[in-house]
Amino acid sequence: MSLIRNTRAGSAPLRQTRRSRGAPITPLALMLVMLALVVFTVLANTSAVRFDRVAPALITIEAEHAPIDVLPTPIRLLLEPEPDGLRLSQSDDRWGRIRWEPQLTSDVDRLQVSGRVSVEDAGANQAIRHQARLVLVQPTDNRPLRRLIAGWPESVAQHQFDRIIRIMDPERPLWIDLILTPSSGTLVLHRLTVDGLATRLWVEAARWILLACWIGSILAILWHLSRPMPRPLQLSLWLVASALFIGLLASPEQLATLKDLLAALLPTDTEAAASLDVNLLGHFALFAALALVLFLGRADLGWLRLALVLAAMASATELMQLLVDGRQADPFDVLVDLVGAATGMLAGWFILQIGWLHRTG
């Protein structure tokens, strides 16, 4: 009896020691850190936008009152920020003057900056005014106006556009060289070169620091959850986490390469390979594997706690994509993550039930 009494008496300090080991990283502290990261990410995505990369875009000039060949090519244009928007001017007056009143529109697939262009031909005996429409269309997956998400209302998009223009250095204006070729009544861009972009190194550094904080917080959560797990499950968890971060930080070009690789592995059914959505498949598979490993190793947390952890990680990883070039946050991806997590948890529960039946049998 005394031995049993001493064992019970010694169990309280043992429980206290186990609790004290988990004290350095508490769930409340991790939640506060992630909440702060959410706020900073939203602020960085709305205020730290800038004109940092300009890729070749499709530019057409549609003539309305004059033949297309009256416009000079090449054209060197100057794009300058002004309080009320942009000012587009021409560097060489021998071709006349170009005045442009820009407007910004966006839809799901593209970003469009357009405006009515007024050209005065100085080479003619008398000034001839040509009315045309210049349209700059930039695909959303390779756009010069970074952090401008297509599909927003025009008023919101214009607000973001004004922020980008204000961040440009007024002493280093944007020069655009257009090499245009006639094609079916329009002038289609043949080559686009850009010079004089403003560089803000602190913005780039802040973006990478914020992204590193996100990664560190998620790794801390996974480390905290994996401590009581067996060694094989710990290795499996870190393997899945590594694949998850690779998928998060991959560029659209790298994702396209992965899709081509998967299509090459399915030579018998080319239609299925062509319609394969690597993005959705990756979201579903990674979170299904993550939920499976966590449920097998930490079933003691219960369904609700594990579901909350996986939901928080799905939202956090999607917000992280706002800080990766060429990637966007999509609420539908979070839904796919949750479906994958639910599938993984059900699979883990089924595996544990089979193991329990084998032990009892």
Tab-separated table of C-alpha atoms in Angstrom:
chain	number	residue	atom	x	y	z
A	1	MET	CA	0.000	0.000	0.000
A	2	SER	CA	2.787	2.373	0.845
A	3	LEU	CA	4.448	1.644	-2.493
A	4	ILE	CA	1.234	2.435	-4.339
A	5	ARG	CA	0.756	5.576	-2.253
A	6	ASN	CA	4.304	6.760	-3.034
A	7	THR	CA	3.819	6.116	-6.724
A	8	ARG	CA	0.651	8.159	-6.767
A	9	ALA	CA	2.286	10.912	-4.805
A	10	GLY	CA	5.131	11.044	-7.266
A	11	SER	CA	2.844	11.261	-10.265
A	12	ALA	CA	1.958	14.913	-9.673
A	13	PRO	CA	5.545	16.215	-9.984
A	14	LEU	CA	5.947	14.019	-13.040
A	15	ARG	CA	2.894	15.593	-14.649
A	16	GLN	CA	4.158	19.022	-13.676
A	17	THR	CA	7.527	18.293	-15.301
A	18	ARG	CA	5.858	17.208	-18.498
A	19	ARG	CA	3.780	20.354	-18.572
A	20	SER	CA	6.781	22.546	-17.910
A	21	ARG	CA	8.534	21.071	-20.920
A	22	GLY	CA	5.778	22.373	-23.174
A	23	ALA	CA	5.724	25.801	-21.556
A	24	PRO	CA	8.229	27.627	-23.847
A	25	ILE	CA	5.861	27.427	-26.812
A	26	THR	CA	2.221	27.672	-25.825
A	27	PRO	CA	-0.697	27.518	-28.257
A	28	LEU	CA	-1.760	31.009	-27.187
A	29	ALA	CA	1.661	32.457	-28.029
A	30	LEU	CA	1.647	30.758	-31.420
A	31	MET	CA	-1.850	32.081	-32.121
A	32	LEU	CA	-0.749	35.626	-31.263
A	33	VAL	CA	2.311	35.317	-33.498
A	34	MET	CA	0.222	34.061	-36.419
A	35	LEU	CA	-2.342	36.828	-35.878
A	36	ALA	CA	0.430	39.430	-36.010
A	37	LEU	CA	1.798	37.844	-39.178
A	38	VAL	CA	-1.650	37.992	-40.780
A	39	VAL	CA	-1.893	41.711	-40.035
A	40	PHE	CA	1.614	42.442	-41.335
A	41	THR	CA	1.018	40.365	-44.467
A	42	VAL	CA	-2.169	42.239	-45.313
A	43	LEU	CA	-0.471	45.584	-44.700
A	44	ALA	CA	2.547	44.599	-46.790
A	45	ASN	CA	0.342	43.431	-49.619
A	46	THR	CA	-1.627	46.686	-49.732
A	47	SER	CA	1.041	49.302	-49.028
A	48	ALA	CA	4.322	47.779	-50.230
A	49	VAL	CA	3.284	47.335	-53.838
A	50	ARG	CA	5.660	48.748	-56.377
A	51	PHE	CA	6.720	48.774	-60.000
A	52	ASP	CA	9.488	46.182	-59.687
A	53	ARG	CA	9.254	43.847	-62.658
A	54	VAL	CA	7.997	44.560	-66.138
A	55	ALA	CA	7.643	41.617	-68.472
A	56	PRO	CA	6.771	41.717	-72.183
A	57	ALA	CA	3.115	42.568	-72.600
A	58	LEU	CA	0.674	42.680	-75.461
A	59	ILE	CA	0.231	46.235	-76.687
A	60	THR	CA	-2.139	47.109	-79.503
A	61	ILE	CA	-2.985	50.447	-81.032
A	62	GLU	CA	-6.377	50.416	-82.715
A	63	ALA	CA	-6.813	53.236	-85.193
A	64	GLU	CA	-10.209	54.902	-85.482
A	65	HIS	CA	-9.776	57.789	-87.909
A	66	ALA	CA	-6.515	57.128	-89.692
A	67	PRO	CA	-4.519	54.314	-91.310
A	68	ILE	CA	-2.325	52.374	-88.939
A	69	ASP	CA	0.878	53.057	-90.831
A	70	VAL	CA	0.839	56.758	-89.950
A	71	LEU	CA	2.039	55.979	-86.451
A	72	PRO	CA	5.828	55.858	-86.131
A	73	THR	CA	7.743	52.771	-85.131
A	74	PRO	CA	9.805	52.416	-83.050
A	75	ILE	CA	8.195	54.697	-80.488
A	76	ARG	CA	9.961	55.722	-77.313
A	77	LEU	CA	7.437	56.645	-74.671
A	78	LEU	CA	7.891	58.209	-71.264
A	79	LEU	CA	5.598	57.003	-68.484
A	80	GLU	CA	5.628	59.425	-65.561
A	81	PRO	CA	3.633	59.473	-62.315
A	82	GLU	CA	1.360	62.407	-61.615
A	83	PRO	CA	-0.985	63.161	-58.707
A	84	ASP	CA	-4.025	62.170	-60.768
A	85	GLY	CA	-2.529	59.136	-62.506
A	86	LEU	CA	-0.056	58.649	-65.343
A	87	ARG	CA	1.321	60.850	-68.076
A	88	LEU	CA	2.488	59.259	-71.295
A	89	SER	CA	4.662	61.378	-73.572
A	90	GLN	CA	6.997	60.888	-76.500
A	91	SER	CA	10.686	61.647	-76.442
A	92	ASP	CA	11.140	62.595	-80.095
A	93	ASP	CA	9.033	65.527	-81.306
A	94	ARG	CA	9.832	64.924	-84.966
A	95	TRP	CA	7.080	62.321	-85.027
A	96	GLY	CA	4.646	64.712	-83.430
A	97	ARG	CA	3.200	64.545	-79.969
A	98	ILE	CA	1.333	61.744	-78.282
A	99	ARG	CA	-1.067	62.494	-75.487
A	100	TRP	CA	-2.656	59.698	-73.508
A	101	GLU	CA	-5.469	59.700	-70.973
A	102	PRO	CA	-5.028	56.379	-69.158
A	103	GLN	CA	-7.726	54.224	-67.639
A	104	LEU	CA	-7.299	51.022	-65.670
A	105	THR	CA	-9.580	48.004	-65.957
A	106	SER	CA	-9.139	44.414	-64.872
A	107	ASP	CA	-10.933	41.120	-65.168
A	108	VAL	CA	-10.271	37.541	-64.188
A	109	ASP	CA	-7.665	36.805	-66.855
A	110	ARG	CA	-5.854	40.038	-67.561
A	111	LEU	CA	-4.940	43.506	-66.435
A	112	GLN	CA	-5.610	46.235	-68.984
A	113	VAL	CA	-4.348	49.788	-69.050
A	114	SER	CA	-5.996	51.665	-71.870
A	115	GLY	CA	-6.618	55.195	-72.955
A	116	ARG	CA	-7.444	57.393	-75.910
A	117	VAL	CA	-4.315	58.490	-77.746
A	118	SER	CA	-4.125	61.772	-79.627
A	119	VAL	CA	-1.341	61.951	-82.239
A	120	GLU	CA	-0.368	65.179	-83.974
A	121	ASP	CA	1.678	64.485	-87.097
A	122	ALA	CA	4.319	67.233	-87.215
A	123	GLY	CA	5.782	66.023	-90.502
A	124	ALA	CA	2.761	66.939	-92.578
A	125	ASN	CA	2.081	70.349	-94.078
A	126	GLN	CA	-0.710	70.842	-91.625
A	127	ALA	CA	-1.299	69.243	-88.289
A	128	ILE	CA	-3.295	66.045	-88.606
A	129	ARG	CA	-4.887	64.661	-85.478
A	130	HIS	CA	-5.230	60.888	-85.362
A	131	GLN	CA	-7.486	59.385	-82.735
A	132	ALA	CA	-6.397	55.941	-81.626
A	133	ARG	CA	-6.713	53.716	-78.631
A	134	LEU	CA	-3.651	52.261	-76.922
A	135	VAL	CA	-4.297	49.098	-74.941
A	136	LEU	CA	-1.709	47.445	-72.718
A	137	VAL	CA	-2.822	43.971	-71.710
A	138	GLN	CA	-0.792	42.042	-69.175
A	139	PRO	CA	-1.629	38.447	-68.167
A	140	THR	CA	-2.153	38.136	-64.445
A	141	ASP	CA	0.430	35.374	-64.050
A	142	ASN	CA	3.223	37.555	-65.494
A	143	ARG	CA	2.238	41.136	-64.808
A	144	PRO	CA	4.264	44.348	-64.480
A	145	LEU	CA	1.983	45.811	-61.830
A	146	ARG	CA	2.918	43.570	-58.965
A	147	ARG	CA	0.381	42.854	-56.241
A	148	LEU	CA	-2.488	44.176	-58.375
A	149	ILE	CA	-4.983	41.327	-58.279
A	150	ALA	CA	-7.233	41.051	-61.312
A	151	GLY	CA	-10.901	40.677	-60.610
A	152	TRP	CA	-11.111	43.475	-58.055
A	153	PRO	CA	-13.621	46.287	-58.583
A	154	GLU	CA	-12.274	49.061	-60.744
A	155	SER	CA	-12.285	51.580	-57.893
A	156	VAL	CA	-10.154	49.314	-55.711
A	157	ALA	CA	-7.848	48.519	-58.614
A	158	GLN	CA	-7.425	52.226	-59.328
A	159	HIS	CA	-6.533	52.807	-55.679
A	160	GLN	CA	-3.857	50.124	-55.854
A	161	PHE	CA	-2.628	51.523	-59.154
A	162	ASP	CA	-2.205	54.960	-57.584
A	163	ARG	CA	-0.154	53.426	-54.768
A	164	ILE	CA	2.170	51.824	-57.289
A	165	ILE	CA	2.647	55.094	-59.128
A	166	ARG	CA	3.403	57.000	-55.921
A	167	ILE	CA	6.127	54.543	-54.957
A	168	MET	CA	7.923	55.083	-58.251
A	169	ASP	CA	10.866	57.424	-58.000
A	170	PRO	CA	9.867	60.646	-59.818
A	171	GLU	CA	13.499	61.336	-60.641
A	172	ARG	CA	13.780	58.027	-62.494
A	173	PRO	CA	10.824	57.896	-64.872
A	174	LEU	CA	9.783	54.828	-66.786
A	175	TRP	CA	10.910	54.685	-70.415
A	176	ILE	CA	9.241	52.215	-72.743
A	177	ASP	CA	10.643	51.352	-76.168
A	178	LEU	CA	7.958	49.926	-78.438
A	179	ILE	CA	8.836	48.072	-81.610
A	180	LEU	CA	5.475	47.716	-83.334
A	181	THR	CA	4.524	45.702	-86.414
A	182	PRO	CA	1.230	45.977	-88.349
A	183	SER	CA	-1.071	42.978	-87.992
A	184	SER	CA	-4.699	42.844	-89.133
A	185	GLY	CA	-5.484	46.497	-88.600
A	186	THR	CA	-3.633	46.780	-85.307
A	187	LEU	CA	-0.092	47.397	-84.219
A	188	VAL	CA	1.091	44.424	-82.189
A	189	LEU	CA	4.036	44.626	-79.848
A	190	HIS	CA	7.162	43.058	-81.295
A	191	ARG	CA	9.556	44.012	-78.531
A	192	LEU	CA	9.297	45.904	-75.267
A	193	THR	CA	12.230	47.202	-73.264
A	194	VAL	CA	11.949	49.085	-70.016
A	195	ASP	CA	14.474	51.323	-68.330
A	196	GLY	CA	14.547	53.505	-65.258
A	197	LEU	CA	12.515	51.465	-62.786
A	198	ALA	CA	12.591	52.497	-59.156
A	199	THR	CA	14.198	49.938	-56.878
A	200	ARG	CA	13.168	49.694	-53.275
A	201	LEU	CA	15.475	47.194	-51.608
A	202	TRP	CA	13.865	47.608	-48.216
A	203	VAL	CA	10.532	46.455	-49.604
A	204	GLU	CA	12.116	43.287	-50.967
A	205	ALA	CA	13.952	42.667	-47.698
A	206	ALA	CA	10.789	43.194	-45.656
A	207	ARG	CA	8.908	40.758	-47.859
A	208	TRP	CA	11.495	38.018	-47.367
A	209	ILE	CA	11.695	38.662	-43.614
A	210	LEU	CA	7.924	38.405	-43.331
A	211	LEU	CA	7.924	35.202	-45.359
A	212	ALA	CA	10.664	33.769	-43.123
A	213	CYS	CA	8.586	34.602	-40.044
A	214	TRP	CA	5.626	32.748	-41.520
A	215	ILE	CA	7.760	29.689	-42.231
A	216	GLY	CA	9.320	29.827	-38.776
A	217	SER	CA	5.947	30.001	-37.022
A	218	ILE	CA	4.596	27.007	-38.960
A	219	LEU	CA	7.763	25.029	-38.250
A	220	ALA	CA	7.420	25.876	-34.551
A	221	ILE	CA	3.851	24.562	-34.533
A	222	LEU	CA	4.875	21.348	-36.265
A	223	TRP	CA	7.816	20.882	-33.893
A	224	HIS	CA	5.549	21.416	-30.898
A	225	LEU	CA	3.077	18.837	-32.208
A	226	SER	CA	5.684	16.271	-33.214
A	227	ARG	CA	7.547	15.949	-29.899
A	228	PRO	CA	5.400	13.116	-28.442
A	229	MET	CA	5.208	11.311	-31.795
A	230	PRO	CA	7.240	8.180	-32.613
A	231	ARG	CA	10.375	8.665	-34.663
A	232	PRO	CA	8.982	7.262	-37.954
A	233	LEU	CA	5.965	9.560	-37.771
A	234	GLN	CA	8.208	12.532	-36.973
A	235	LEU	CA	10.269	11.868	-40.095
A	236	SER	CA	7.083	11.490	-42.133
A	237	LEU	CA	5.760	14.789	-40.778
A	238	TRP	CA	8.920	16.697	-41.717
A	239	LEU	CA	8.948	15.078	-45.151
A	240	VAL	CA	5.382	16.242	-45.803
A	241	ALA	CA	6.197	19.706	-44.414
A	242	SER	CA	9.196	19.992	-46.756
A	243	ALA	CA	7.022	19.113	-49.748
A	244	LEU	CA	4.434	21.639	-48.553
A	245	PHE	CA	6.960	24.481	-48.385
A	246	ILE	CA	8.402	23.561	-51.781
A	247	GLY	CA	4.916	23.785	-53.251
A	248	LEU	CA	4.292	27.117	-51.542
A	249	LEU	CA	7.512	28.769	-52.690
A	250	ALA	CA	7.483	27.418	-56.251
A	251	SER	CA	6.978	29.944	-59.040
A	252	PRO	CA	4.259	29.531	-61.696
A	253	GLU	CA	6.951	28.505	-64.185
A	254	GLN	CA	8.159	25.742	-61.857
A	255	LEU	CA	4.591	24.564	-61.342
A	256	ALA	CA	4.161	24.448	-65.112
A	257	THR	CA	7.317	22.328	-65.355
A	258	LEU	CA	5.887	19.968	-62.737
A	259	LYS	CA	2.672	19.675	-64.724
A	260	ASP	CA	4.645	18.804	-67.857
A	261	LEU	CA	6.564	16.179	-65.881
A	262	LEU	CA	3.356	14.598	-64.625
A	263	ALA	CA	1.921	14.684	-68.126
A	264	ALA	CA	4.998	12.824	-69.383
A	265	LEU	CA	4.367	10.118	-66.786
A	266	LEU	CA	0.882	9.543	-68.216
A	267	PRO	CA	1.530	8.860	-71.920
A	268	THR	CA	-1.469	6.581	-72.357
A	269	ASP	CA	-4.119	9.160	-71.570
A	270	THR	CA	-3.063	12.511	-72.960
A	271	GLU	CA	-6.456	14.157	-72.393
A	272	ALA	CA	-6.395	13.324	-68.689
A	273	ALA	CA	-2.825	14.598	-68.436
A	274	ALA	CA	-3.714	17.837	-70.205
A	275	SER	CA	-6.676	18.468	-67.904
A	276	LEU	CA	-4.689	17.656	-64.768
A	277	ASP	CA	-4.721	20.567	-62.326
A	278	VAL	CA	-1.422	20.267	-60.493
A	279	ASN	CA	-2.316	23.110	-58.149
A	280	LEU	CA	-5.523	21.548	-56.814
A	281	LEU	CA	-4.015	18.077	-56.758
A	282	GLY	CA	-1.020	19.320	-54.781
A	283	HIS	CA	-3.180	21.180	-52.255
A	284	PHE	CA	-5.383	18.140	-51.679
A	285	ALA	CA	-2.580	15.564	-51.495
A	286	LEU	CA	-0.279	17.568	-49.211
A	287	PHE	CA	-2.928	18.393	-46.642
A	288	ALA	CA	-4.337	14.867	-46.772
A	289	ALA	CA	-0.862	13.500	-46.004
A	290	LEU	CA	-0.299	16.122	-43.291
A	291	ALA	CA	-3.627	15.331	-41.616
A	292	LEU	CA	-2.974	11.594	-41.838
A	293	VAL	CA	0.412	11.843	-40.114
A	294	LEU	CA	-0.879	14.216	-37.430
A	295	PHE	CA	-3.895	12.035	-36.684
A	296	LEU	CA	-1.794	8.892	-36.414
A	297	GLY	CA	0.719	10.589	-34.129
A	298	ARG	CA	-1.506	12.943	-32.121
A	299	ALA	CA	-4.916	11.313	-31.948
A	300	ASP	CA	-4.884	12.264	-28.261
A	301	LEU	CA	-5.647	15.873	-29.245
A	302	GLY	CA	-9.038	14.886	-30.571
A	303	TRP	CA	-10.876	15.697	-33.773
A	304	LEU	CA	-11.694	19.311	-32.951
A	305	ARG	CA	-8.192	20.438	-31.985
A	306	LEU	CA	-6.579	18.753	-34.972
A	307	ALA	CA	-9.215	20.245	-37.278
A	308	LEU	CA	-8.545	23.735	-35.899
A	309	VAL	CA	-4.782	23.296	-36.311
A	310	LEU	CA	-5.155	22.115	-39.911
A	311	ALA	CA	-7.618	24.913	-40.735
A	312	ALA	CA	-5.207	27.503	-39.329
A	313	MET	CA	-2.336	26.038	-41.342
A	314	ALA	CA	-4.440	26.002	-44.520
A	315	SER	CA	-5.269	29.697	-44.094
A	316	ALA	CA	-1.692	30.599	-43.155
A	317	THR	CA	-0.099	28.816	-46.103
A	318	GLU	CA	-2.526	30.507	-48.477
A	319	LEU	CA	-1.733	33.945	-47.054
A	320	MET	CA	1.963	33.207	-47.496
A	321	GLN	CA	1.455	33.061	-51.256
A	322	LEU	CA	0.775	36.805	-51.256
A	323	LEU	CA	4.496	37.196	-50.550
A	324	VAL	CA	5.672	34.915	-53.379
A	325	ASP	CA	6.216	36.359	-56.863
A	326	GLY	CA	3.593	35.299	-59.369
A	327	ARG	CA	1.383	33.603	-56.762
A	328	GLN	CA	-1.976	34.724	-55.444
A	329	ALA	CA	-4.126	33.781	-52.489
A	330	ASP	CA	-7.271	31.929	-53.512
A	331	PRO	CA	-9.998	31.067	-50.960
A	332	PHE	CA	-10.936	28.063	-53.098
A	333	ASP	CA	-7.491	26.588	-52.429
A	334	VAL	CA	-8.203	26.808	-48.695
A	335	LEU	CA	-11.400	24.832	-49.287
A	336	VAL	CA	-9.421	22.191	-51.186
A	337	ASP	CA	-6.921	22.063	-48.304
A	338	LEU	CA	-9.732	21.476	-45.825
A	339	VAL	CA	-11.225	18.701	-47.954
A	340	GLY	CA	-7.805	17.060	-48.130
A	341	ALA	CA	-7.332	17.449	-44.369
A	342	ALA	CA	-10.725	15.863	-43.682
A	343	THR	CA	-9.845	12.973	-45.985
A	344	GLY	CA	-6.516	12.447	-44.230
A	345	MET	CA	-8.104	12.514	-40.777
A	346	LEU	CA	-10.719	9.956	-41.816
A	347	ALA	CA	-7.984	7.748	-43.272
A	348	GLY	CA	-6.003	8.019	-40.029
A	349	TRP	CA	-9.057	7.139	-37.948
A	350	PHE	CA	-9.728	4.123	-40.173
A	351	ILE	CA	-6.123	2.919	-39.813
A	352	LEU	CA	-6.264	3.267	-36.025
A	353	GLN	CA	-9.549	1.360	-35.907
A	354	ILE	CA	-8.050	-1.490	-37.917
A	355	GLY	CA	-5.066	-1.609	-35.561
A	356	TRP	CA	-7.359	-1.628	-32.526
A	357	LEU	CA	-9.386	-4.512	-33.982
A	358	HIS	CA	-6.214	-6.496	-34.604
A	359	ARG	CA	-5.049	-5.935	-31.029
A	360	THR	CA	-8.382	-6.903	-29.491
A	361	GLY	CA	-8.751	-9.881	-31.818
